[in-house]
mmCIF file of C-alpha atoms in Angstrom:
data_model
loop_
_atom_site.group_PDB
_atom_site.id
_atom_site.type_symbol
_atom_site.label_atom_id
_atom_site.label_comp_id
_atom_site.label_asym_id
_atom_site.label_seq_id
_atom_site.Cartn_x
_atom_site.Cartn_y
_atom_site.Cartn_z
ATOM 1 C CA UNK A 1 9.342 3.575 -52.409
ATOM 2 C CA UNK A 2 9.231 0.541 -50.132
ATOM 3 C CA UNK A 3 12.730 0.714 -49.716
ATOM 4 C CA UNK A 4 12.598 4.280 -48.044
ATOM 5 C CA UNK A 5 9.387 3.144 -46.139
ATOM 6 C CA UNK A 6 11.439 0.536 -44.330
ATOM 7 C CA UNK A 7 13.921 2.367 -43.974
ATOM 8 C CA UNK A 8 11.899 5.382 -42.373
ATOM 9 C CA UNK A 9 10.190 2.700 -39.563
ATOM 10 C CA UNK A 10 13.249 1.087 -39.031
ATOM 11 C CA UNK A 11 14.908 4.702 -37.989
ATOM 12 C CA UNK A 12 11.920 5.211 -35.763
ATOM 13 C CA UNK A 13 12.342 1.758 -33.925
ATOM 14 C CA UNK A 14 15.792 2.251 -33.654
ATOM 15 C CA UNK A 15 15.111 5.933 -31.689
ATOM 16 C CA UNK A 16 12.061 5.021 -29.691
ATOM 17 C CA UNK A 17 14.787 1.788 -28.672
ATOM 18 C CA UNK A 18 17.399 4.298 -28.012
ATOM 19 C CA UNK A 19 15.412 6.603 -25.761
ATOM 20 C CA UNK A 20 13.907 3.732 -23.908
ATOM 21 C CA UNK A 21 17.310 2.453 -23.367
ATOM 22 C CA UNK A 22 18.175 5.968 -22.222
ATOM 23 C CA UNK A 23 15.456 6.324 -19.567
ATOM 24 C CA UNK A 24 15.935 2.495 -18.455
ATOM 25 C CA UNK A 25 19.874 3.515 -18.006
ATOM 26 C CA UNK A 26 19.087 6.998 -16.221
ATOM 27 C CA UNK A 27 16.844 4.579 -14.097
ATOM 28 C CA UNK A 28 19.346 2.757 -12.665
ATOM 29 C CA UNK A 29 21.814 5.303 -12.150
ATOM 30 C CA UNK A 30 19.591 6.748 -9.933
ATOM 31 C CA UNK A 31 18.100 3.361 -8.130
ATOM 32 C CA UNK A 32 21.778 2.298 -7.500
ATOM 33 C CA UNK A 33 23.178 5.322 -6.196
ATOM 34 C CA UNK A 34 20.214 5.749 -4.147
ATOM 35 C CA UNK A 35 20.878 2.208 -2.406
ATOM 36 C CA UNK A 36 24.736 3.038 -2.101
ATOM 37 C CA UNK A 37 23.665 6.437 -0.578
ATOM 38 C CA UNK A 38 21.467 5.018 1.892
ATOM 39 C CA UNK A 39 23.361 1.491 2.117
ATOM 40 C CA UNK A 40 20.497 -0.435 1.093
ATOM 41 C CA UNK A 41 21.259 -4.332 0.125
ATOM 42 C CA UNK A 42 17.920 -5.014 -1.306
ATOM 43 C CA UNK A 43 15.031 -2.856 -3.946
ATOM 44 C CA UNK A 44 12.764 -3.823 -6.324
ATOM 45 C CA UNK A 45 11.174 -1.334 -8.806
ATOM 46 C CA UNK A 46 8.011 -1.506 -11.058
ATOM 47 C CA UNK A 47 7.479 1.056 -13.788
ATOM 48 C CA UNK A 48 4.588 2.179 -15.533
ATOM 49 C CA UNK A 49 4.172 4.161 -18.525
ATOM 50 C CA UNK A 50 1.593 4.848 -21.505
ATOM 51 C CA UNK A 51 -0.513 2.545 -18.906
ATOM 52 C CA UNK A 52 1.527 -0.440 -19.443
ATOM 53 C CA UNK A 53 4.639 -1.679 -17.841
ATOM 54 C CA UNK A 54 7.136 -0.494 -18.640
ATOM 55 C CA UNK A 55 10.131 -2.429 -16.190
ATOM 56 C CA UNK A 56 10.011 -4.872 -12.961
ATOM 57 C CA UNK A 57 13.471 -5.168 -11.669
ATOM 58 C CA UNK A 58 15.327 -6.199 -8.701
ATOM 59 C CA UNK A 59 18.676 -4.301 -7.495
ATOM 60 C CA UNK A 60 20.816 -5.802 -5.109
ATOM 61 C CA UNK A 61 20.917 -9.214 -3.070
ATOM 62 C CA UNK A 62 18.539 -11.218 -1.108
ATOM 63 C CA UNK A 63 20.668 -10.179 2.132
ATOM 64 C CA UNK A 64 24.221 -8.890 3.141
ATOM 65 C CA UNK A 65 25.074 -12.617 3.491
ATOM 66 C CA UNK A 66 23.133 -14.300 0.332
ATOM 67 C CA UNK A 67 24.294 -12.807 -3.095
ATOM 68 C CA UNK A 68 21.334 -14.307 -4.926
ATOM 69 C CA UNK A 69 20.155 -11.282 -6.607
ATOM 70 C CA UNK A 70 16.512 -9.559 -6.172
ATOM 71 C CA UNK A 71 14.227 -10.112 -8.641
ATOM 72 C CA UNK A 72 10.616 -8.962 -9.336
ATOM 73 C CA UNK A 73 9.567 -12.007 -7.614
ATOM 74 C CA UNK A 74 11.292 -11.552 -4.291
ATOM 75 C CA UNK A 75 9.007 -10.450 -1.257
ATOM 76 C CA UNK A 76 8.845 -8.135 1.220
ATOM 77 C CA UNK A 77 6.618 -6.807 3.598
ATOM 78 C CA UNK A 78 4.627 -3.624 2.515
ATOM 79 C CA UNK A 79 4.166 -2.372 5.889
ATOM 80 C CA UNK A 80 0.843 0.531 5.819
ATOM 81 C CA UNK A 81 0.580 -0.155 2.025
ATOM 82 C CA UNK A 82 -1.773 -2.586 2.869
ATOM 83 C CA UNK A 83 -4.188 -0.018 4.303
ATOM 84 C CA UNK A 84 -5.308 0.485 0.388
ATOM 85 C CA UNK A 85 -5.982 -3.321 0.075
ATOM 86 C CA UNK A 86 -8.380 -3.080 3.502
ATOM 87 C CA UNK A 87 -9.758 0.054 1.263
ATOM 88 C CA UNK A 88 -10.306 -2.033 -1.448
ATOM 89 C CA UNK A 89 -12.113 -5.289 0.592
ATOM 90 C CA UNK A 90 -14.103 -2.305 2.227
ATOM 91 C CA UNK A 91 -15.424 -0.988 -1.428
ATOM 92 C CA UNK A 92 -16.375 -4.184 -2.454
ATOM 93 C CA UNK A 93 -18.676 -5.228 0.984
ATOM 94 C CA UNK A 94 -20.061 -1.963 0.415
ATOM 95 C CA UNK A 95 -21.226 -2.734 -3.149
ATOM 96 C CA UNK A 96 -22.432 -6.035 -1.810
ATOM 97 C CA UNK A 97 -24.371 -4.439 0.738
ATOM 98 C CA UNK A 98 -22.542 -5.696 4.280
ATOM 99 C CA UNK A 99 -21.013 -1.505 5.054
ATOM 100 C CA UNK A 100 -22.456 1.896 4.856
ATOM 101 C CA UNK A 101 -20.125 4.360 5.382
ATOM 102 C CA UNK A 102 -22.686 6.361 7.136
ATOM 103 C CA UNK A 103 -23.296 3.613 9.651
ATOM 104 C CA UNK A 104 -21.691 3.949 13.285
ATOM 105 C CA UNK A 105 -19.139 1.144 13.408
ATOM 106 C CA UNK A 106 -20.452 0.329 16.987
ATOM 107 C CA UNK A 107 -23.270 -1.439 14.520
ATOM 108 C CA UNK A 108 -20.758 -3.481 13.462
ATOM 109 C CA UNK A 109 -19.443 -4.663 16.613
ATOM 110 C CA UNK A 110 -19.868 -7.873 17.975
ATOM 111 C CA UNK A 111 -21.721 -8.819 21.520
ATOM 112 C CA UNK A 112 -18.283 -9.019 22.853
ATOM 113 C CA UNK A 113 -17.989 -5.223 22.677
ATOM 114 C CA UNK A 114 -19.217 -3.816 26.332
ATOM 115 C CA UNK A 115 -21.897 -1.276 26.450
ATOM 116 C CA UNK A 116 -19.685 1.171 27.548
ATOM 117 C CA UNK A 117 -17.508 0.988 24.635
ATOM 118 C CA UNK A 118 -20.343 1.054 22.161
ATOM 119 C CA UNK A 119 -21.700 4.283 23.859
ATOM 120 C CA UNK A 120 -17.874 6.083 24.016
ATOM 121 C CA UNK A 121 -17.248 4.981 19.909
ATOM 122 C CA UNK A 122 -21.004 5.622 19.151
ATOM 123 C CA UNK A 123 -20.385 8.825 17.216
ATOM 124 C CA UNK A 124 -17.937 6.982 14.975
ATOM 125 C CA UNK A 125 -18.819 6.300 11.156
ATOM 126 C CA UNK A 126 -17.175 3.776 9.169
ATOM 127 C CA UNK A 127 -15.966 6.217 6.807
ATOM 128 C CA UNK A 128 -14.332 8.516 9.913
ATOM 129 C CA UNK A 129 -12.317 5.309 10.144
ATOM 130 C CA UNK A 130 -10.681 4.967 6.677
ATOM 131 C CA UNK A 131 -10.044 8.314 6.260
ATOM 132 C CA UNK A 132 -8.368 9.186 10.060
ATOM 133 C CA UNK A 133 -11.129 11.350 11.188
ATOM 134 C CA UNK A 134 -12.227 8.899 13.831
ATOM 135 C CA UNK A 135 -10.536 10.281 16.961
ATOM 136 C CA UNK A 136 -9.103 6.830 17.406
ATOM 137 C CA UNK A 137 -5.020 7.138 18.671
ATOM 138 C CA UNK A 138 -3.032 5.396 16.828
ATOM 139 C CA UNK A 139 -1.413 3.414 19.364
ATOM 140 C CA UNK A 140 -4.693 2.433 20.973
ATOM 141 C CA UNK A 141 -3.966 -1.273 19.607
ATOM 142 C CA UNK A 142 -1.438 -2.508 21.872
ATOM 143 C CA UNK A 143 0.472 -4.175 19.319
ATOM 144 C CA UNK A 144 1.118 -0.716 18.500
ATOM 145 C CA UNK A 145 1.607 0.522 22.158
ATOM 146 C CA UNK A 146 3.602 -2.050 23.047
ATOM 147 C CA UNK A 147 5.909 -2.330 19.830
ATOM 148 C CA UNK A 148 9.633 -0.552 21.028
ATOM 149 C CA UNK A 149 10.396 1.700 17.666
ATOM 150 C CA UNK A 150 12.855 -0.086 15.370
ATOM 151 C CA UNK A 151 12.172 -3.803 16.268
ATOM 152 C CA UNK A 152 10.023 -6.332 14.461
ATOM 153 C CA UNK A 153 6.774 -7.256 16.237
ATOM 154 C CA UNK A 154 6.720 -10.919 16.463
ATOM 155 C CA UNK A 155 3.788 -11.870 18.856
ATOM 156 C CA UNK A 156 0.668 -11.843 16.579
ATOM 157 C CA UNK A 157 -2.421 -9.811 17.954
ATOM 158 C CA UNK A 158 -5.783 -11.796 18.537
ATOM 159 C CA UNK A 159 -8.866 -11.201 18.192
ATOM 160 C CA UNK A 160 -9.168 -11.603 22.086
ATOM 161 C CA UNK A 161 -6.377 -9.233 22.630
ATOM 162 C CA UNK A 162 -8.339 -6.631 19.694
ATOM 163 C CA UNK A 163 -11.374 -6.636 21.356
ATOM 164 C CA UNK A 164 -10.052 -5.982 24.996
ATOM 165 C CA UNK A 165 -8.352 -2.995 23.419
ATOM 166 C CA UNK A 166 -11.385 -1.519 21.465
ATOM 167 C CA UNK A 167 -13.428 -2.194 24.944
ATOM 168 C CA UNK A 168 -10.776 -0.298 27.031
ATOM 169 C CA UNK A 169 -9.651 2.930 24.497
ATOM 170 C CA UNK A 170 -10.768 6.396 24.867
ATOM 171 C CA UNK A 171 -11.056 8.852 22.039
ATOM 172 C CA UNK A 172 -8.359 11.725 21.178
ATOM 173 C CA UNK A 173 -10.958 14.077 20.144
ATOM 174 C CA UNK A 174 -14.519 14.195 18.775
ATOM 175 C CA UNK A 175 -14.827 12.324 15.789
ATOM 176 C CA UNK A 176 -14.780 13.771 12.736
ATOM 177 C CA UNK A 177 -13.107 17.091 14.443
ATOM 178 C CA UNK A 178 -9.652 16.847 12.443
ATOM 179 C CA UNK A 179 -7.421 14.546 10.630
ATOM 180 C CA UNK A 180 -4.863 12.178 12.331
ATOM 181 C CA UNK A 181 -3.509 9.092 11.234
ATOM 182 C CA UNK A 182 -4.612 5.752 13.016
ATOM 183 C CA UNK A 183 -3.108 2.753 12.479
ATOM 184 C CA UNK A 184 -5.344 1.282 14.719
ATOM 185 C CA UNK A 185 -7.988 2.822 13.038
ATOM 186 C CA UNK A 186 -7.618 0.479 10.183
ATOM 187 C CA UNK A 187 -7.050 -2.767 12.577
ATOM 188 C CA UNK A 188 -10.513 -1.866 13.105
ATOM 189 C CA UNK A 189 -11.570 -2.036 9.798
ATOM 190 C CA UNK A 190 -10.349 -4.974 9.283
ATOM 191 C CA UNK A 191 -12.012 -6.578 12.344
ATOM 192 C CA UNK A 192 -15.614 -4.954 11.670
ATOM 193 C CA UNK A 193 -14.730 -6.336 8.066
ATOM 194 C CA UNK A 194 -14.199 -9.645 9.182
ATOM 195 C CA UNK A 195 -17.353 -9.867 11.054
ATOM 196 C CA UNK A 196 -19.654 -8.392 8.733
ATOM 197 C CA UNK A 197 -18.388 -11.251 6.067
ATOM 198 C CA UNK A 198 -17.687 -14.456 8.439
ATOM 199 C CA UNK A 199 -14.495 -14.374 6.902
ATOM 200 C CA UNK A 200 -11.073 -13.859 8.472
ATOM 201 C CA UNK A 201 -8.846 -10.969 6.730
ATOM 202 C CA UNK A 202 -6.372 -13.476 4.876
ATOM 203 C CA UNK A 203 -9.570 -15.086 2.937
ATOM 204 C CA UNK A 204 -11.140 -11.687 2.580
ATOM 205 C CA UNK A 205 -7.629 -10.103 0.425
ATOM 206 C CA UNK A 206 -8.013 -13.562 -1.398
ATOM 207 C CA UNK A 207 -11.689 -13.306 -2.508
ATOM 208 C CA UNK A 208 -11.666 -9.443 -3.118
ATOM 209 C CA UNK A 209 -7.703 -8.874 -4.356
ATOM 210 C CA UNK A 210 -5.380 -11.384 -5.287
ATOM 211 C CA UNK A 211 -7.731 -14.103 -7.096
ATOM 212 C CA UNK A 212 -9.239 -10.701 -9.060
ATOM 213 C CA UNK A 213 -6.060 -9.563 -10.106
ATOM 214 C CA UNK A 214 -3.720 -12.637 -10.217
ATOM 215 C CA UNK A 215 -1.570 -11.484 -7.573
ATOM 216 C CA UNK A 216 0.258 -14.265 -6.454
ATOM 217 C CA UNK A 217 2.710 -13.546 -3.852
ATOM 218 C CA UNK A 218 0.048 -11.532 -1.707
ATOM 219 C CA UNK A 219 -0.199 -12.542 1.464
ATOM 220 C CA UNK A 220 -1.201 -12.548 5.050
ATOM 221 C CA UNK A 221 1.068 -15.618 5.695
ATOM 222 C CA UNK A 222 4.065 -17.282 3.558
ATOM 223 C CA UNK A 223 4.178 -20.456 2.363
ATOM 224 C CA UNK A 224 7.454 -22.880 2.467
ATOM 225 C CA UNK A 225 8.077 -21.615 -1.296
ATOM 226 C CA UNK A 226 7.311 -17.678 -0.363
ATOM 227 C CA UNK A 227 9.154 -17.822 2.503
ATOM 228 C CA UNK A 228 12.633 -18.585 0.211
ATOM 229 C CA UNK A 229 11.661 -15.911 -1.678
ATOM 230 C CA UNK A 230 11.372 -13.190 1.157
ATOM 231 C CA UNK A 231 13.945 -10.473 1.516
ATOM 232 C CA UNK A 232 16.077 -10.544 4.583
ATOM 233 C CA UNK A 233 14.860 -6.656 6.451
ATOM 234 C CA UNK A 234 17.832 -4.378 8.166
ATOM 235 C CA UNK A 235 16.741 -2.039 10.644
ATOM 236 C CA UNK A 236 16.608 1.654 9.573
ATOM 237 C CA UNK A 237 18.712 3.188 12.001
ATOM 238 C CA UNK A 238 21.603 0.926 11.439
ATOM 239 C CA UNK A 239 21.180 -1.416 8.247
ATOM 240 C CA UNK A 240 23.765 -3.519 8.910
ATOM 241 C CA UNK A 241 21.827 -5.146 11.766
ATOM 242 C CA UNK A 242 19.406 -7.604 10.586
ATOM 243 C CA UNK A 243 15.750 -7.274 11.962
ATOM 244 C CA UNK A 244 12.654 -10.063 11.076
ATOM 245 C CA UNK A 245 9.487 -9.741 9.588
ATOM 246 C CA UNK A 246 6.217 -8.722 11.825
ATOM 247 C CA UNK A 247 3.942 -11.098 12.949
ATOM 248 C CA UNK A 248 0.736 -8.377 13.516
ATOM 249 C CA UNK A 249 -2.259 -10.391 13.528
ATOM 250 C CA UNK A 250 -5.270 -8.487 13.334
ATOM 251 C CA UNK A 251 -3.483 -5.613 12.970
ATOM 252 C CA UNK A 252 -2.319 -6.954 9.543
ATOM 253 C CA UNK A 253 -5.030 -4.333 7.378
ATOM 254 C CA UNK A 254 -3.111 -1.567 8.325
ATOM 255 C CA UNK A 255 0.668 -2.526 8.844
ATOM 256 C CA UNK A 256 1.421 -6.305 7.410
ATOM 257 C CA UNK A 257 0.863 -7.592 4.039
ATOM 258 C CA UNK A 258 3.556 -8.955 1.924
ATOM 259 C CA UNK A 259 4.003 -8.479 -1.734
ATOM 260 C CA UNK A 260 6.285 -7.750 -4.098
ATOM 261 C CA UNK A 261 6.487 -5.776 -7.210
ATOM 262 C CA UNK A 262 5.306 -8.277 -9.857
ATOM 263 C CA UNK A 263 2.342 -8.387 -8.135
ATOM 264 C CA UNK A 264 1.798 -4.620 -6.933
ATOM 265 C CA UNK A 265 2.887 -3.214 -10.674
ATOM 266 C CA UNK A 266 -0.329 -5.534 -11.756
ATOM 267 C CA UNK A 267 -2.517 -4.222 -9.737
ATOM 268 C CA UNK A 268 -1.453 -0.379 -10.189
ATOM 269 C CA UNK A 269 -1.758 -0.606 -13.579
ATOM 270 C CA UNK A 270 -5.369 -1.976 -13.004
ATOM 271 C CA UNK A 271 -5.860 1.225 -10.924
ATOM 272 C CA UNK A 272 -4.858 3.782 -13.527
ATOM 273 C CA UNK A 273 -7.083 1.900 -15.773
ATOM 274 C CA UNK A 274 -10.006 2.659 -13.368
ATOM 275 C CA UNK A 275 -8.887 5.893 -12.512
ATOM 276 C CA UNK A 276 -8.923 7.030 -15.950
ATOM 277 C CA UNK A 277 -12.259 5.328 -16.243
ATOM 278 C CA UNK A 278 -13.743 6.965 -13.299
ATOM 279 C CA UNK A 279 -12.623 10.626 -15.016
ATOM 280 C CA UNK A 280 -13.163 9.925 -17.736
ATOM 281 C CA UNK A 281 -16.983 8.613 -17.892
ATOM 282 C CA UNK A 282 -17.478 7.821 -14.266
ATOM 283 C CA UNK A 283 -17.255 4.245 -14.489
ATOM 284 C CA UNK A 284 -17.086 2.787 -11.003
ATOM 285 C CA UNK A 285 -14.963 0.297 -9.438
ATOM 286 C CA UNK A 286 -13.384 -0.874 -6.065
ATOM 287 C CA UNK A 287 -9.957 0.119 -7.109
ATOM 288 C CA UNK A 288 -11.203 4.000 -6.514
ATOM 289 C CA UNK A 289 -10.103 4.597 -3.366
ATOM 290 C CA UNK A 290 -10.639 8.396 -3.082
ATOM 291 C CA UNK A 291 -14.545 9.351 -4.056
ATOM 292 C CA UNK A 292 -14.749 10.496 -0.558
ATOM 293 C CA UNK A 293 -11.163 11.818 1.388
ATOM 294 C CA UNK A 294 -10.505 13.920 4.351
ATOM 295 C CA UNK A 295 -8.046 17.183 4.700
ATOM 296 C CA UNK A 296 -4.745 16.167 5.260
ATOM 297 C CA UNK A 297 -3.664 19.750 4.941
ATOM 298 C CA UNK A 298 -3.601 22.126 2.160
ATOM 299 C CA UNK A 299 -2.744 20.029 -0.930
ATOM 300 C CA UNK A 300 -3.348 16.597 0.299
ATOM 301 C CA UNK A 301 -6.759 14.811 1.130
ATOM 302 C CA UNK A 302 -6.947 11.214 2.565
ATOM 303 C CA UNK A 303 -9.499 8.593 0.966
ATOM 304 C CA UNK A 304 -9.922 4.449 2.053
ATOM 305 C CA UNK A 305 -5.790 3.849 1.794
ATOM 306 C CA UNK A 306 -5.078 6.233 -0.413
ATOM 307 C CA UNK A 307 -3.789 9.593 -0.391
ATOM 308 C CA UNK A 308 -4.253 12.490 -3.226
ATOM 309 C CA UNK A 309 -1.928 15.052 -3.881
ATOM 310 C CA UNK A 310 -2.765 18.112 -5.601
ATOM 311 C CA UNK A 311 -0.013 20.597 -5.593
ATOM 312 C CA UNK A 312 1.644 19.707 -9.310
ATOM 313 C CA UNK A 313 0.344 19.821 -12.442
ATOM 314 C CA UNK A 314 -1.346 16.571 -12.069
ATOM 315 C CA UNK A 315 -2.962 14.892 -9.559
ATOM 316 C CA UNK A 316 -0.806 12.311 -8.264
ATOM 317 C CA UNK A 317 -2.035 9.596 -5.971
ATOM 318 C CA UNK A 318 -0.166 7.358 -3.449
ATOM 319 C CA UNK A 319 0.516 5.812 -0.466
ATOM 320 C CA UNK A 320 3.762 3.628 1.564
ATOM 321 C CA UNK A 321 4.278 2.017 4.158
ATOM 322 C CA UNK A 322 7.738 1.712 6.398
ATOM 323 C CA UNK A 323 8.298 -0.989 8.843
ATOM 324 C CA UNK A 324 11.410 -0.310 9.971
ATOM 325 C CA UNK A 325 13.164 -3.412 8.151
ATOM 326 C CA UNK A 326 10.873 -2.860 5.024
ATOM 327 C CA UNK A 327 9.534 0.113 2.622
ATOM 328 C CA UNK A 328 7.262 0.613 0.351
ATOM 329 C CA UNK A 329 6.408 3.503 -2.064
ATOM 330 C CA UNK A 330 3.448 3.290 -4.298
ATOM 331 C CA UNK A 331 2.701 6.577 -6.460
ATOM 332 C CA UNK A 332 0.566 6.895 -9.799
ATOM 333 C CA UNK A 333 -1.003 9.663 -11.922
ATOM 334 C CA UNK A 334 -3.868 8.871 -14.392
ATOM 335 C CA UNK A 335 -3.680 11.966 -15.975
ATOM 336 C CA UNK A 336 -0.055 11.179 -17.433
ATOM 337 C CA UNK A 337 -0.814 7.351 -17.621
ATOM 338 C CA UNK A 338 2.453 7.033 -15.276
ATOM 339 C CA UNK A 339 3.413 5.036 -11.730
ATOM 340 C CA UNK A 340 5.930 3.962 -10.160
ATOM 341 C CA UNK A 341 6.029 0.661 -6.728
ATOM 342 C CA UNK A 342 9.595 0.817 -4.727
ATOM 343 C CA UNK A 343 9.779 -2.186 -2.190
ATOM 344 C CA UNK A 344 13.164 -2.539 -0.284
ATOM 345 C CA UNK A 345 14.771 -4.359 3.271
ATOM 346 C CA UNK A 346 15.565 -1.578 4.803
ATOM 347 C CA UNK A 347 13.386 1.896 5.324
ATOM 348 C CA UNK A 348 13.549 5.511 5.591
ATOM 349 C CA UNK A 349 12.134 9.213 3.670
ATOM 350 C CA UNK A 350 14.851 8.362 0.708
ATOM 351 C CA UNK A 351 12.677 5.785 -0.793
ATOM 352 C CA UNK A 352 10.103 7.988 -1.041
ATOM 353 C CA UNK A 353 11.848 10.486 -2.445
ATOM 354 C CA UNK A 354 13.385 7.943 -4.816
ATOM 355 C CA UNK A 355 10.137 6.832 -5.916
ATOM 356 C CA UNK A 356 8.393 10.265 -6.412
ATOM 357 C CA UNK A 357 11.368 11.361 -8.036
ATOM 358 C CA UNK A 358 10.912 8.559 -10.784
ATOM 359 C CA UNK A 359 7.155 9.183 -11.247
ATOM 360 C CA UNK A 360 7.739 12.745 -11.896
ATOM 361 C CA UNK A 361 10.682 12.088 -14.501
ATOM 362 C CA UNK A 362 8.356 9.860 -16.541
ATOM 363 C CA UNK A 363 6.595 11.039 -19.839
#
């Protein structure tokens, strides 16, 4: 009887094994065709399932040049990914008491903000900001205005230089009118975020993200040892021409983070977790990012760095970020216990696809 008992889990372990092996195999068929397709040199890929992870792999090499291969350790930039960790520094301050969403953000603003600013932006909530109802332009930052499409920004952005622009920029259309995406919306944030806390946006994604969750390769700046671990970026409209990293200063909240998929896989899985907390018995945390969203259109609502899609059977959450010489892809649904980080040198919509494409495959 023991015998056959054995026997029986051993045949199970060798099946669950094989189909594993299967899905892992189908994986990478479809990662490295998508990077021959697209000529990519460089992706990373972290996989969850059953709320665990499931695989955190590198495909490719470092650069065209370096053959040292990518692993889950190698970084990249994550581009407007880092909007959800502003959302998630914002949900914490709030809990401590230092933001209400329902407060104008000119009551955040320092003396340095003119009058005349403060009475323009007066109609503006904090929570018009995170969600892109705020009638802020995108571009209103001049990092942003200035930046020629395709090429790394390199300058930095002050808080001098932030301050001159919120003082001189004129709203697109009364707030809370309609939905449109602001990258200096969240450049904002992050500035009415630093001065509500006296600290500066690289301590505040310390205190509130990576010490929390152990993520140890995300950043605001590199160190020596990071920096030989950082993927070499290729411009999107010809990857064989290398590009650099941005330098975005205060703009980092929305556009400038760097990561890589060790760290980002930890920190989804965290995520699900609270999701499926949050449905489940309303349990609350910082990591939910969409208790209060905005109408993207008809099957997709905006929250604090997050987006929520709810055309499929599940709802499916995500967000990315593309900066021209880096992607990023970052989709999970709680409901199926599933998600799926991309990161690669080089953007463009196939990453996206990629990912989504993944996420919906998994069971």
């Amino acid at each position: 009887m023991k015998k056959i008992i054995f026997q029986i889990i051993t045949l199970l372990i060798l099946t669950c094994c094989n189909d594993i092996s299967k899905e892992s195999k189908s994986i990478d068929n479809r990662i490295e065709k998508a990077m021959t397709d697209n000529n990519i040199p460089s992706l990373s890929v972290g996989i969850i399932k059953n709320g665990k992870i499931e695989l955190v792999k590198g495909y490719g090499s470092v650069s065209r040049e370096d053959t040292t291969r990518v692993n889950p350790n190698s970084i990249f930039q994550i581009a407007s990914q880092s909007k959800m960790f502003t959302g998630i520094i914002v949900n914490n301050l709030l809990q401590e008491g230092k933001l209400n969403l329902e407060e104008p953000i000119t009551s955040y603003f320092p003396s340095d903000i003119s009058e005349s600013a403060k009475q323009r932006l007066s109609k503006i909530k904090l929570k018009f900001l995170l969600n892109h109802t705020s009638g802020i332009p995108s571009d209103a930052c001049s990092v942003y205005s200035e930046r020629i499409d395709g090429d790394a920004w390199t300058k930095s952005y002050s808080k001098k230089q932030i301050i001159k622009d919120i003082n001189a920029l004129d709203l697109e259309f009364e707030p809370n009118s309609q939905f449109q995406y602001s990258n200096s919306g969240y450049a904002i944030v992050g500035f009415i975020c630093e001065t509500v806390s006296n600290l500066n946006y690289s301590q505040l994604l310390k205190k509130y993200a990576t010490e929390k969750y152990e993520l140890n390769n995300t950043s605001v700046e590199l160190s020596d040892s990071q920096i030989l671990k950082l993927v070499t970026p290729y411009r999107k409209d010809n990857r064989m021409v290398e590009t650099k990293p941005s330098n975005m200063g205060m703009a980092t909240p929305a556009s400038a983070i760097y990561s890589n998929t060790t760290d980002l896989t930890k920190i989804l899985a965290e995520q699900i977790k609270a999701y499926r907390l949050y449905d489940s018995i309303n349990e609350q945390s910082p990591l939910i990012l969409t208790k209060q969203t905005s109408k993207m259109d008809k099957n997709f609502q905006y929250g604090f760095g997050l987006i929520k899609e709810t055309s499929g059977p599940h709802i499916k959450y995500g967000h990315g970020g593309d900066a021209d010489g880096y992607g990023c892809e970052y989709f999970f649904s709680p409901q199926k216990n599933t998600g799926v980080i991309a990161l690669t040198s080089s953007g463009g919509r196939w990453l996206g696809e990629l990912a989504d494409g993944i996420l919906d495959d998994l069971k």
